[in-house]
Short mmCIF file of C-alpha atoms and ligand atoms in Angstrom, two decimals:
data_model
loop_
_atom_site.label_atom_id
_atom_site.label_comp_id
_atom_site.label_asym_id
_atom_site.label_seq_id
_atom_site.Cartn_x
_atom_site.Cartn_y
_atom_site.Cartn_z
CA MET P 178 90.96 219.67 193.32
CA HIS P 179 94.50 219.16 194.49
CA SER P 180 96.34 218.35 191.29
CA GLY P 181 99.53 216.41 191.64
CA GLU P 182 98.96 215.53 195.30
CA ARG P 183 99.59 211.92 196.29
CA VAL P 184 97.47 210.34 199.01
CA PRO P 185 97.73 206.84 200.44
CA GLY P 186 94.15 205.94 199.50
CA ARG P 187 95.06 206.26 195.86
CA ASP P 188 97.81 203.64 196.10
CA ALA P 189 95.37 200.96 195.10
CA LEU P 190 95.08 202.71 191.73
CA SER P 191 98.72 203.49 191.16
CA SER P 192 99.65 199.88 191.93
CA ALA P 193 96.74 198.37 189.96
CA ARG P 194 97.67 195.63 187.52
CA ARG P 195 94.22 195.06 186.04
CA VAL P 196 91.70 197.83 185.53
CA VAL P 197 88.18 197.91 184.10
CA VAL P 198 87.49 201.26 182.42
CA LYS P 199 83.84 202.12 181.75
CA ILE P 200 83.05 204.95 179.33
CA GLY P 201 79.45 206.14 179.50
CA SER P 202 77.00 207.32 176.84
CA ALA P 203 77.01 210.85 178.24
CA LEU P 204 80.68 211.19 177.22
CA LEU P 205 80.92 209.06 174.12
CA THR P 206 78.10 210.50 172.16
CA ASN P 207 79.01 214.13 171.83
CA ASP P 208 75.67 215.41 173.10
CA GLY P 209 73.71 212.96 171.00
CA ARG P 210 75.46 213.73 167.72
CA GLY P 211 76.81 210.21 167.20
CA LEU P 212 80.14 208.98 168.51
CA ASP P 213 82.74 211.58 169.43
CA ASP P 214 85.54 210.05 167.38
CA PRO P 215 88.42 212.37 168.43
CA ALA P 216 87.49 211.95 172.11
CA ILE P 217 87.41 208.16 171.72
CA GLY P 218 90.83 208.39 170.07
CA GLY P 219 92.07 210.25 173.14
CA TRP P 220 90.85 207.59 175.60
CA VAL P 221 92.32 204.86 173.43
CA ASP P 222 95.70 206.70 173.49
CA GLN P 223 95.51 206.74 177.29
CA ILE P 224 94.58 203.05 177.50
CA ALA P 225 97.49 202.24 175.18
CA ALA P 226 99.78 204.24 177.50
CA LEU P 227 98.55 202.16 180.47
CA ALA P 228 99.05 198.95 178.47
CA SER P 229 102.64 199.97 177.73
CA ARG P 230 103.18 200.27 181.50
CA GLY P 231 102.04 196.65 181.83
CA ILE P 232 98.53 197.47 183.12
CA GLU P 233 95.81 195.20 181.73
CA VAL P 234 92.79 197.24 180.68
CA VAL P 235 89.34 195.87 179.95
CA LEU P 236 86.99 198.40 178.43
CA VAL P 237 83.25 198.57 178.99
CA SER P 238 81.85 200.96 176.44
CA SER P 239 78.34 202.31 175.94
CA GLY P 240 77.28 204.21 172.84
CA ALA P 241 75.73 201.58 170.56
CA VAL P 242 72.18 202.95 170.67
CA ALA P 243 73.31 206.54 170.17
CA ALA P 244 75.63 205.63 167.28
CA GLY P 245 72.91 203.53 165.67
CA MET P 246 70.39 206.36 165.90
CA VAL P 247 72.69 208.69 164.00
CA ARG P 248 73.49 206.12 161.31
CA LEU P 249 69.76 205.45 160.86
CA GLY P 250 69.04 209.18 160.70
CA TRP P 251 66.84 209.16 163.82
CA ARG P 252 66.75 212.38 165.82
CA ALA P 253 65.15 211.17 169.03
CA ARG P 254 65.92 208.08 171.08
CA PRO P 255 63.17 205.59 170.20
CA SER P 256 60.99 204.32 172.99
CA SER P 257 59.99 200.95 171.57
CA VAL P 258 62.18 198.00 172.52
CA ARG P 259 62.42 196.72 168.95
CA GLU P 260 63.68 200.06 167.65
CA LEU P 261 66.21 200.33 170.47
CA GLN P 262 67.38 196.82 169.62
CA ALA P 263 67.70 197.73 165.94
CA ALA P 264 69.63 200.92 166.75
CA ALA P 265 71.96 198.98 169.05
CA ALA P 266 72.66 196.39 166.36
CA VAL P 267 73.56 199.07 163.81
CA GLY P 268 75.49 201.19 166.29
CA GLN P 269 77.50 198.37 167.83
CA ASN P 270 79.18 197.93 164.42
CA VAL P 271 80.12 201.58 164.35
CA LEU P 272 81.43 201.37 167.91
CA THR P 273 83.56 198.29 167.24
CA GLU P 274 85.00 199.76 164.07
CA THR P 275 85.87 203.01 165.86
CA TYR P 276 87.74 201.22 168.67
CA GLU P 277 89.46 198.78 166.33
CA ASN P 278 90.79 201.68 164.21
CA HIS P 279 92.06 203.69 167.16
CA PHE P 280 93.65 200.75 168.99
CA GLY P 281 95.17 199.68 165.65
CA ARG P 282 97.21 202.92 165.61
CA HIS P 283 98.96 201.54 168.70
CA GLY P 284 99.35 198.02 167.34
CA LEU P 285 96.73 196.75 169.80
CA VAL P 286 94.07 194.19 168.91
CA THR P 287 90.52 194.47 170.29
CA ALA P 288 87.81 191.86 170.88
CA GLN P 289 84.11 192.59 171.00
CA ILE P 290 82.23 190.93 173.87
CA LEU P 291 78.49 191.41 174.17
CA LEU P 292 77.05 190.14 177.42
CA THR P 293 73.54 189.73 178.77
CA HIS P 294 72.33 189.36 182.30
CA ASP P 295 71.74 185.68 181.58
CA ASP P 296 75.38 185.18 180.65
CA LEU P 297 76.41 186.28 184.11
CA SER P 298 73.56 184.70 186.08
CA ASN P 299 73.90 181.19 184.67
CA ARG P 300 76.88 179.76 186.54
CA LYS P 301 78.19 177.77 183.57
CA ARG P 302 78.01 180.70 181.17
CA TYR P 303 79.55 182.95 183.82
CA LEU P 304 82.53 180.60 184.08
CA ASN P 305 82.78 180.46 180.26
CA ALA P 306 82.74 184.26 180.01
CA ARG P 307 85.41 184.43 182.69
CA SER P 308 87.75 182.02 180.94
CA ALA P 309 87.29 183.68 177.53
CA LEU P 310 87.96 187.12 178.98
CA SER P 311 90.99 185.99 180.97
CA THR P 312 92.42 184.36 177.85
CA LEU P 313 92.00 187.57 175.85
CA VAL P 314 93.67 189.59 178.59
CA ASP P 315 96.57 187.09 178.73
CA LEU P 316 96.92 187.50 174.95
CA LYS P 317 97.23 191.30 175.46
CA VAL P 318 94.03 191.84 173.50
CA VAL P 319 91.82 194.71 174.73
CA PRO P 320 88.28 193.38 175.32
CA VAL P 321 85.61 195.96 174.48
CA ILE P 322 82.44 194.96 176.32
CA ASN P 323 78.87 196.17 176.03
CA GLU P 324 75.49 194.78 176.91
CA ASN P 325 73.99 192.71 174.08
CA ASP P 326 71.13 195.18 173.69
CA THR P 327 69.77 193.50 170.58
CA VAL P 328 68.64 190.38 172.40
CA VAL P 329 67.64 191.69 175.80
CA THR P 330 64.24 192.87 176.91
CA ASP P 331 63.51 195.33 179.67
CA GLU P 332 62.96 192.78 182.41
CA ILE P 333 66.34 191.13 181.96
CA ARG P 334 68.63 194.00 181.06
CA PHE P 335 71.31 195.74 183.09
CA GLY P 336 70.24 198.91 181.26
CA ASP P 337 73.18 200.92 182.49
CA ASN P 338 76.76 199.89 181.88
CA ASP P 339 77.95 200.83 185.38
CA THR P 340 76.53 197.59 186.78
CA LEU P 341 78.00 195.64 183.88
CA GLY P 342 81.41 197.26 184.54
CA ALA P 343 81.27 196.23 188.22
CA LEU P 344 80.31 192.64 187.40
CA VAL P 345 83.18 192.48 184.89
CA ALA P 346 85.52 193.83 187.61
CA ASN P 347 84.28 191.00 189.87
CA LEU P 348 84.58 188.44 187.11
CA LEU P 349 88.20 189.31 186.37
CA GLU P 350 89.18 190.22 189.94
CA ALA P 351 90.30 193.63 188.69
CA ASP P 352 92.08 195.93 191.13
CA ALA P 353 90.11 198.97 190.05
CA LEU P 354 86.99 200.07 188.23
CA VAL P 355 87.32 203.49 186.61
CA ILE P 356 83.99 205.01 185.57
CA LEU P 357 84.48 207.88 183.15
CA THR P 358 81.52 210.21 182.84
CA ASP P 359 80.63 213.84 182.05
CA GLN P 360 81.05 215.10 185.63
CA GLU P 361 84.22 215.36 187.69
CA GLY P 362 82.93 212.73 190.07
CA LEU P 363 80.19 212.27 192.64
CA PHE P 364 79.01 215.56 194.10
CA ASP P 365 76.98 216.06 197.27
CA ALA P 366 74.07 217.06 194.95
CA ASP P 367 73.50 216.82 191.20
CA PRO P 368 75.67 219.66 189.80
CA ARG P 369 73.34 220.00 186.82
CA HIS P 370 70.67 221.31 189.16
CA ASP P 371 72.68 222.67 192.09
CA PRO P 372 75.60 224.97 191.21
CA SER P 373 76.84 224.95 194.81
CA ALA P 374 77.32 221.15 194.77
CA ARG P 375 80.74 220.02 196.02
CA LEU P 376 82.85 217.11 194.83
CA ILE P 377 83.13 214.16 197.21
CA GLU P 378 86.78 213.19 196.86
CA GLU P 379 86.74 209.98 198.84
CA GLY P 380 84.31 207.64 200.50
CA ARG P 381 83.55 204.08 201.43
CA ALA P 382 81.78 202.11 198.73
CA ASP P 383 79.29 200.79 201.29
CA ASP P 384 78.40 204.16 202.79
CA ALA P 385 74.60 204.51 202.53
CA ARG P 386 74.90 208.33 202.59
CA LEU P 387 76.46 208.24 199.10
CA ALA P 388 73.41 206.57 197.60
CA ALA P 389 71.32 209.35 199.12
CA VAL P 390 73.17 212.15 197.27
CA ALA P 391 73.41 210.28 193.96
CA GLY P 392 70.76 211.22 191.45
CA GLY P 393 69.62 209.98 188.06
CA GLY P 394 71.26 210.47 184.68
CA GLY P 395 71.12 213.10 181.97
CA ALA P 396 69.31 212.83 178.65
CA LEU P 397 71.83 210.43 177.15
CA GLY P 398 73.11 208.34 180.04
CA ARG P 399 70.94 205.75 181.71
CA GLY P 400 71.67 205.36 185.38
CA GLY P 401 73.23 208.62 186.55
CA MET P 402 75.21 208.50 189.81
CA THR P 403 72.78 206.06 191.43
CA THR P 404 74.07 203.16 189.35
CA LYS P 405 77.69 204.34 189.71
CA VAL P 406 77.51 204.24 193.50
CA ARG P 407 75.84 200.84 193.34
CA ALA P 408 78.54 199.68 190.93
CA ALA P 409 81.21 200.77 193.42
CA ARG P 410 79.51 198.66 196.09
CA LEU P 411 79.44 195.63 193.80
CA ALA P 412 83.07 196.14 192.70
CA ALA P 413 84.11 196.37 196.36
CA ARG P 414 82.90 192.82 196.90
CA SER P 415 85.93 191.54 195.00
CA GLY P 416 88.18 194.13 196.66
CA ALA P 417 88.28 196.58 193.73
CA VAL P 418 88.43 200.33 194.33
CA THR P 419 86.19 202.48 192.12
CA VAL P 420 86.99 205.91 190.76
CA ILE P 421 84.29 208.06 189.19
CA ALA P 422 86.02 210.74 187.13
CA SER P 423 85.54 213.04 184.19
CA GLY P 424 86.58 211.63 180.84
CA ARG P 425 87.15 215.22 179.74
CA GLN P 426 90.07 215.80 182.11
CA PRO P 427 93.23 215.64 180.01
CA ARG P 428 95.13 212.33 180.41
CA VAL P 429 92.75 211.32 183.20
CA LEU P 430 93.59 207.60 183.09
CA GLU P 431 97.35 208.11 183.14
CA ARG P 432 97.09 210.68 185.91
CA LEU P 433 94.96 208.33 188.00
CA ALA P 434 97.50 205.57 187.44
CA ASP P 435 100.17 208.04 188.64
CA GLY P 436 98.24 208.31 191.91
CA GLU P 437 96.87 211.79 191.25
CA ARG P 438 93.84 212.89 193.21
CA LEU P 439 91.11 213.19 190.60
CA GLY P 440 87.41 212.42 190.78
CA THR P 441 85.76 210.41 193.54
CA LEU P 442 87.54 207.39 195.01
CA LEU P 443 85.29 204.76 196.62
CA THR P 444 87.12 202.09 198.57
CA PRO P 445 86.05 198.69 199.90
CA ASP P 446 85.90 198.53 203.66
CA ARG P 447 85.80 194.78 204.05
CA ALA P 448 87.86 191.83 202.89
CA PRO P 449 86.87 190.58 199.44
CA ILE P 450 84.29 187.81 199.45
CA ALA P 451 84.91 184.49 197.75
CA ALA P 452 84.15 184.23 194.03
CA ARG P 453 81.07 182.03 194.35
CA LYS P 454 79.44 184.26 196.97
CA ARG P 455 80.27 187.28 194.85
CA TRP P 456 78.54 185.71 191.92
CA LEU P 457 75.53 185.16 194.15
CA ALA P 458 75.60 188.75 195.37
CA GLY P 459 75.75 190.06 191.80
CA GLN P 460 72.51 188.38 190.78
CA LEU P 461 69.89 191.00 190.11
CA GLN P 462 66.93 188.77 189.45
CA VAL P 463 65.18 187.68 192.61
CA ARG P 464 62.15 185.41 192.36
CA GLY P 465 60.76 185.56 195.86
CA THR P 466 61.14 186.83 199.40
CA LEU P 467 61.46 184.98 202.70
CA THR P 468 60.73 186.83 205.94
CA LEU P 469 63.02 185.67 208.76
CA ASP P 470 62.42 185.78 212.48
CA ALA P 471 64.87 187.61 214.72
CA GLY P 472 66.71 184.40 215.68
CA ALA P 473 67.36 183.48 212.05
CA VAL P 474 68.60 187.01 211.29
CA ARG P 475 71.03 186.70 214.20
CA VAL P 476 72.52 183.37 213.13
CA LEU P 477 72.80 184.35 209.49
CA ARG P 478 74.60 187.56 210.34
CA GLY P 479 76.59 186.20 213.24
CA SER P 480 77.79 182.78 212.25
CA GLY P 481 77.20 182.41 208.53
CA SER P 482 74.89 179.42 209.10
CA SER P 483 72.47 177.88 206.64
CA LEU P 484 68.86 179.07 206.71
CA LEU P 485 66.52 176.46 208.21
CA PRO P 486 62.74 176.48 207.62
CA VAL P 487 62.16 176.91 211.35
CA GLY P 488 63.47 180.50 211.23
CA VAL P 489 61.23 181.63 208.35
CA LYS P 490 57.88 183.27 209.06
CA ALA P 491 56.55 184.01 205.56
CA SER P 492 57.27 183.45 201.92
CA SER P 493 56.12 185.36 198.86
CA GLY P 494 56.73 185.03 195.13
CA ASP P 495 56.59 182.11 192.77
CA PHE P 496 60.05 180.57 192.80
CA ALA P 497 61.37 177.21 191.69
CA ARG P 498 64.02 175.13 193.43
CA GLY P 499 67.43 176.72 192.72
CA ASP P 500 66.03 180.24 192.18
CA MET P 501 67.44 183.27 193.92
CA VAL P 502 65.34 184.58 196.80
CA LEU P 503 65.77 187.59 199.03
CA CYS P 504 65.70 187.19 202.83
CA VAL P 505 64.35 190.13 204.81
CA ASP P 506 63.72 190.70 208.50
CA GLU P 507 60.28 191.40 209.93
CA GLN P 508 60.73 195.12 209.22
CA GLY P 509 61.48 194.37 205.56
CA GLU P 510 65.21 195.14 205.78
CA ARG P 511 67.37 193.13 203.33
CA ILE P 512 69.43 190.53 205.19
CA ALA P 513 70.67 187.97 202.66
CA LYS P 514 70.19 186.44 199.22
CA GLY P 515 70.48 182.81 198.30
CA LEU P 516 69.50 179.89 196.12
CA VAL P 517 66.52 178.13 197.65
CA ASN P 518 66.26 174.32 197.99
CA TYR P 519 62.46 174.09 197.70
CA ASN P 520 59.92 175.60 195.31
CA ALA P 521 57.48 178.24 196.59
CA GLU P 522 54.62 175.81 197.23
CA ASP P 523 56.71 173.35 199.24
CA ALA P 524 58.60 176.12 201.03
CA ARG P 525 55.29 177.48 202.35
CA LYS P 526 54.35 174.07 203.75
CA ILE P 527 57.51 173.78 205.86
CA LEU P 528 57.82 177.37 207.14
CA GLY P 529 58.36 177.58 210.86
CA GLN P 530 58.81 173.81 211.11
CA PRO P 531 61.83 171.87 212.39
CA SER P 532 63.78 170.17 209.57
CA GLY P 533 62.97 166.78 211.10
CA ARG P 534 59.36 167.22 209.94
CA ILE P 535 60.12 168.02 206.26
CA CYS P 536 59.71 164.42 205.08
CA GLU P 537 56.41 164.01 206.89
CA LEU P 538 55.05 167.33 205.51
CA LEU P 539 56.21 167.01 201.90
CA GLY P 540 56.64 163.28 201.43
CA TYR P 541 60.32 163.82 200.57
CA MET P 542 63.30 165.78 201.83
CA GLU P 543 65.58 167.59 199.40
CA ALA P 544 67.79 169.01 202.16
CA PRO P 545 67.33 169.92 205.83
CA GLU P 546 67.93 173.62 205.10
CA LEU P 547 65.92 176.05 202.97
CA ILE P 548 69.12 177.72 201.79
CA HIS P 549 72.49 176.08 202.32
CA ARG P 550 75.20 178.41 203.64
CA ASP P 551 77.35 177.83 200.49
CA ASN P 552 74.49 179.28 198.44
CA LEU P 553 73.78 182.19 200.76
CA VAL P 554 75.31 185.62 200.88
CA VAL P 555 74.67 188.01 203.74
CA LEU P 556 74.15 191.57 202.49
CA ALA P 557 75.86 194.64 203.88
N1 LIG R 800 75.37 213.67 193.07
C1 LIG R 800 75.70 213.75 191.76
N2 LIG R 800 76.95 214.08 191.39
C2 LIG R 800 77.30 214.16 190.06
N3 LIG R 800 76.44 213.90 189.06
C3 LIG R 800 75.18 213.55 189.36
C4 LIG R 800 74.75 213.45 190.73
N4 LIG R 800 73.45 213.05 190.73
C5 LIG R 800 73.09 212.92 189.45
N5 LIG R 800 74.10 213.20 188.60
C6 LIG R 800 74.01 213.15 187.14
O1 LIG R 800 74.61 211.96 186.63
C7 LIG R 800 75.01 212.24 185.30
C8 LIG R 800 75.98 211.17 184.81
O2 LIG R 800 75.33 209.94 184.67
P1 LIG R 800 74.80 209.43 183.25
O3 LIG R 800 74.05 210.53 182.57
O4 LIG R 800 74.11 208.13 183.46
O5 LIG R 800 76.16 209.25 182.46
P2 LIG R 800 76.96 208.01 181.86
O6 LIG R 800 76.42 207.80 180.52
O7 LIG R 800 78.37 208.50 181.86
O8 LIG R 800 76.76 206.81 182.74
C9 LIG R 800 75.57 213.63 185.38
O9 LIG R 800 75.56 214.30 184.17
C10 LIG R 800 74.72 214.32 186.46
O10 LIG R 800 73.72 215.15 185.93
N1 LIG R 801 74.28 199.42 176.14
C1 LIG R 801 73.85 200.78 175.82
C2 LIG R 801 74.39 201.73 176.84
C3 LIG R 801 73.65 201.81 178.13
C4 LIG R 801 74.03 203.14 178.76
O1 LIG R 801 73.82 204.21 178.19
O2 LIG R 801 74.69 203.06 179.91
P1 LIG R 801 75.41 204.28 180.67
O3 LIG R 801 76.55 204.74 179.82
O4 LIG R 801 75.91 203.61 181.91
O5 LIG R 801 74.45 205.36 180.98
C5 LIG R 801 74.42 201.25 174.50
O6 LIG R 801 75.51 200.83 174.09
O7 LIG R 801 73.78 202.11 173.87
#
């Protein structure tokens, strides 16, 4: 590591006005022995120091399940959903109290926000969450966000907080997402298993080679580096840089804000995409798949056109009108995602047909396109 060195790529961090900081379970929970209170105090001191420089910080914090387990006297992480939900409900109280106490030492007020996937996938609730969070930030309150583990089930959960952090960075158009974990950053192999692994200091968020070196998490964390690299890609969609760094480095947040070269910096390589398309891109739940012919792939990629039924060769899944579907090419490569205008049954009847025949085939026409370009996002 080159301590103290300033590099141009880090400017985005040193000039950041709004930052989402994510603190993972692996760090917060002191090797499974409940919350590491002194360490949390240290991160809060750093966030307060950033706030006094005029930087707005939104915190995404894990740790509810681990804190709940300790308070309930459980030694091992439960495997049943209902016990995880119970542990999260107990532990979230402990977490909130811990942050409130530490931020209180600095005269800062916190707000607890518990989000579910549904809150961010329903457009109306997404807009509500955005306005509530922006208001809190304007009021100089520090939002402390976690997934609402008590009401989510496996099929609809983010599971890891890296993804949640990235979606919050998108929601608030943050300049940077800082993911604090128990490693110094992303290495070219998992350093837990490979002592010769080397730190990757910089990369492009969209670089597919990064996903290949990122492995799963430790005993306490959920997603490992896989979800951190994916989070960087999502954050890049709104133009945010991502830094993956060790929360154990002294004054890590302040040093990053000073432009110091710490951890792994992942930068966006394209212009930010508009808020609505970003929201579309962030949707994790896909209800079906449309297979496009080569011509449709070309126009979607080349000119950002709508998807017409004539360019679709096959459809799978049981989707309703308005659901999110994935568009793939004939080799199965992901091309785009979008909200479909017809349900699965009707979509199948009009595949490969010119739009002029929709009325004759279905007895009605909702729209001439299967997915309108405003509801379609082409994937990297
Ligand atoms: N290429 C890699 N570089 C660094 N860490 C890696 C890599 N692949 C896998 N990991 C693992 O990811 C872990 C961090 O992720 P995780 O346990 O989910 O923590 P958190 O709770 O902070 O999200 C590390 O402890 C490490 O073992
Ligand atoms: N929402 C969960 C945390 C999920 C989790 O561990 O995520 P991560 O820190 O990204 O590995 C909790 O508070 O226990």
